[in-house]
Amino acid sequence: MDTAKKFRVTIDEEQCKGCLLCVHVCENRGGKILKESDKKTALGGVKPVAEGDCIGCRWCERYCPDFAINVEEIKDA
Ligand code: SF4
Ligand code: SF4
């Protein structure tokens, strides 16, 4: 993993049910940047939010049951 790289985390608000599994896995295996927000998703759960520098490990993508979270490298950073 190249820590000099920059990553953008996008959460699909229509698909995300707000289970916060991504927050848990980011906290325990990732870069500890996904947090609970004070907002609700379209499906009524708690919307996660990315705060800080994502390390691009993609554990959140692998664990999200609804394919609602996407991590992409920012090429022009
Ligand atoms: S794991 Fe997926 S569905 Fe659950 S809160 Fe995260 S993005 Fe939303
Ligand atoms: S890719 Fe890793 S560091 Fe970035 S949000 Fe997902 S779990 Fe957290």
PDB file of C-alpha atoms and ligand atoms in Angstrom:
ATOM      1  CA  MET A   1       0.000   0.000   0.000  1.00  0.00           C
ATOM      2  CA  ASP A   2       1.435   3.350  -1.057  1.00  0.00           C
ATOM      3  CA  THR A   3       0.619   5.934   1.602  1.00  0.00           C
ATOM      4  CA  ALA A   4       1.582   8.752  -0.769  1.00  0.00           C
ATOM      5  CA  LYS A   5      -1.489   7.949  -2.835  1.00  0.00           C
ATOM      6  CA  LYS A   6      -4.765   9.768  -2.198  1.00  0.00           C
ATOM      7  CA  PHE A   7      -8.165   8.117  -2.192  1.00  0.00           C
ATOM      8  CA  ARG A   8     -11.739   9.355  -2.459  1.00  0.00           C
ATOM      9  CA  VAL A   9     -14.500   7.554  -0.557  1.00  0.00           C
ATOM     10  CA  THR A  10     -18.004   7.790  -2.005  1.00  0.00           C
ATOM     11  CA  ILE A  11     -21.123   6.465  -0.294  1.00  0.00           C
ATOM     12  CA  ASP A  12     -24.245   5.900  -2.396  1.00  0.00           C
ATOM     13  CA  GLU A  13     -26.958   7.417  -0.238  1.00  0.00           C
ATOM     14  CA  GLU A  14     -29.694   5.518  -2.085  1.00  0.00           C
ATOM     15  CA  GLN A  15     -28.068   2.098  -1.586  1.00  0.00           C
ATOM     16  CA  CYS A  16     -26.595   2.546   1.896  1.00  0.00           C
ATOM     17  CA  LYS A  17     -28.861   1.151   4.622  1.00  0.00           C
ATOM     18  CA  GLY A  18     -26.767   2.631   7.391  1.00  0.00           C
ATOM     19  CA  CYS A  19     -25.656  -0.577   9.087  1.00  0.00           C
ATOM     20  CA  LEU A  20     -22.256   0.983   9.929  1.00  0.00           C
ATOM     21  CA  LEU A  21     -20.371  -2.227   9.152  1.00  0.00           C
ATOM     22  CA  CYS A  22     -17.966  -0.124   7.086  1.00  0.00           C
ATOM     23  CA  VAL A  23     -17.307   2.122  10.095  1.00  0.00           C
ATOM     24  CA  HIS A  24     -16.513  -0.933  12.211  1.00  0.00           C
ATOM     25  CA  VAL A  25     -14.144  -2.480   9.675  1.00  0.00           C
ATOM     26  CA  CYS A  26     -12.408   0.845   8.953  1.00  0.00           C
ATOM     27  CA  GLU A  27     -11.890   1.301  12.680  1.00  0.00           C
ATOM     28  CA  ASN A  28     -10.464  -2.195  13.172  1.00  0.00           C
ATOM     29  CA  ARG A  29      -8.654  -2.965   9.912  1.00  0.00           C
ATOM     30  CA  GLY A  30      -8.532   0.275   7.952  1.00  0.00           C
ATOM     31  CA  GLY A  31      -7.413   3.824   8.430  1.00  0.00           C
ATOM     32  CA  LYS A  32      -9.982   4.766  11.102  1.00  0.00           C
ATOM     33  CA  ILE A  33     -11.522   7.475   8.966  1.00  0.00           C
ATOM     34  CA  LEU A  34     -15.144   6.321   8.591  1.00  0.00           C
ATOM     35  CA  LYS A  35     -17.415   7.675  11.325  1.00  0.00           C
ATOM     36  CA  GLU A  36     -21.089   7.846  12.197  1.00  0.00           C
ATOM     37  CA  SER A  37     -22.651  11.080  11.020  1.00  0.00           C
ATOM     38  CA  ASP A  38     -25.759  12.752  12.399  1.00  0.00           C
ATOM     39  CA  LYS A  39     -27.563  12.181   9.094  1.00  0.00           C
ATOM     40  CA  LYS A  40     -29.884   9.393   7.973  1.00  0.00           C
ATOM     41  CA  THR A  41     -29.662   7.405   4.749  1.00  0.00           C
ATOM     42  CA  ALA A  42     -32.609   7.090   2.356  1.00  0.00           C
ATOM     43  CA  LEU A  43     -33.343   3.703   3.967  1.00  0.00           C
ATOM     44  CA  GLY A  44     -33.418   5.167   7.464  1.00  0.00           C
ATOM     45  CA  GLY A  45     -30.059   4.050   8.872  1.00  0.00           C
ATOM     46  CA  VAL A  46     -27.159   6.137  10.091  1.00  0.00           C
ATOM     47  CA  LYS A  47     -25.116   7.595   7.280  1.00  0.00           C
ATOM     48  CA  PRO A  48     -21.368   7.042   7.544  1.00  0.00           C
ATOM     49  CA  VAL A  49     -18.986   9.858   6.742  1.00  0.00           C
ATOM     50  CA  ALA A  50     -15.293   9.808   5.773  1.00  0.00           C
ATOM     51  CA  GLU A  51     -13.123  12.215   7.752  1.00  0.00           C
ATOM     52  CA  GLY A  52      -9.377  12.323   7.174  1.00  0.00           C
ATOM     53  CA  ASP A  53      -7.047  10.526   4.789  1.00  0.00           C
ATOM     54  CA  CYS A  54      -8.260   7.190   3.455  1.00  0.00           C
ATOM     55  CA  ILE A  55      -5.376   4.724   3.065  1.00  0.00           C
ATOM     56  CA  GLY A  56      -7.029   2.807   0.217  1.00  0.00           C
ATOM     57  CA  CYS A  57      -7.149  -0.597   1.934  1.00  0.00           C
ATOM     58  CA  ARG A  58     -10.697  -1.148   0.564  1.00  0.00           C
ATOM     59  CA  TRP A  59     -11.866  -3.221   3.526  1.00  0.00           C
ATOM     60  CA  CYS A  60     -15.038  -1.135   3.612  1.00  0.00           C
ATOM     61  CA  GLU A  61     -15.825  -2.017  -0.018  1.00  0.00           C
ATOM     62  CA  ARG A  62     -15.294  -5.714   0.675  1.00  0.00           C
ATOM     63  CA  TYR A  63     -17.498  -5.718   3.768  1.00  0.00           C
ATOM     64  CA  CYS A  64     -20.397  -3.530   2.631  1.00  0.00           C
ATOM     65  CA  PRO A  65     -23.328  -5.921   2.063  1.00  0.00           C
ATOM     66  CA  ASP A  66     -24.974  -3.514  -0.366  1.00  0.00           C
ATOM     67  CA  PHE A  67     -22.029  -2.435  -2.545  1.00  0.00           C
ATOM     68  CA  ALA A  68     -22.838   1.094  -1.409  1.00  0.00           C
ATOM     69  CA  ILE A  69     -19.312   2.335  -0.765  1.00  0.00           C
ATOM     70  CA  ASN A  70     -16.682   3.004  -3.388  1.00  0.00           C
ATOM     71  CA  VAL A  71     -13.008   3.838  -2.963  1.00  0.00           C
ATOM     72  CA  GLU A  72     -11.063   5.281  -5.855  1.00  0.00           C
ATOM     73  CA  GLU A  73      -7.572   6.612  -6.216  1.00  0.00           C
ATOM     74  CA  ILE A  74      -7.364  10.318  -6.983  1.00  0.00           C
ATOM     75  CA  LYS A  75      -5.005  10.414  -9.944  1.00  0.00           C
ATOM     76  CA  ASP A  76      -4.687  14.186 -10.230  1.00  0.00           C
ATOM     77  CA  ALA A  77      -3.840  14.832  -6.551  1.00  0.00           C
TER      78      ALA A  77
HETATM   79  S1  SF4 B   1     -21.495  -1.054   5.171  1.00  0.00           S
HETATM   80 FE1  SF4 B   1     -22.477  -0.276   3.319  1.00  0.00          FE
HETATM   81  S2  SF4 B   1     -24.660  -0.230   3.819  1.00  0.00           S
HETATM   82 FE2  SF4 B   1     -23.548  -0.415   5.761  1.00  0.00          FE
HETATM   83  S3  SF4 B   1     -23.298   1.741   6.436  1.00  0.00           S
HETATM   84 FE3  SF4 B   1     -21.458   1.194   5.275  1.00  0.00          FE
HETATM   85  S4  SF4 B   1     -21.875   1.890   3.170  1.00  0.00           S
HETATM   86 FE4  SF4 B   1     -23.819   1.791   4.266  1.00  0.00          FE
HETATM   87  S1  SF4 B   2     -10.486   2.070   2.130  1.00  0.00           S
HETATM   88 FE1  SF4 B   2      -9.811   1.520   4.204  1.00  0.00          FE
HETATM   89  S2  SF4 B   2      -9.220   3.470   5.181  1.00  0.00           S
HETATM   90 FE2  SF4 B   2     -10.432   3.963   3.378  1.00  0.00          FE
HETATM   91  S3  SF4 B   2     -12.510   4.212   4.155  1.00  0.00           S
HETATM   92 FE3  SF4 B   2     -12.307   2.074   3.447  1.00  0.00          FE
HETATM   93  S4  SF4 B   2     -11.681   0.882   5.257  1.00  0.00           S
HETATM   94 FE4  SF4 B   2     -11.362   3.070   5.725  1.00  0.00          FE
END
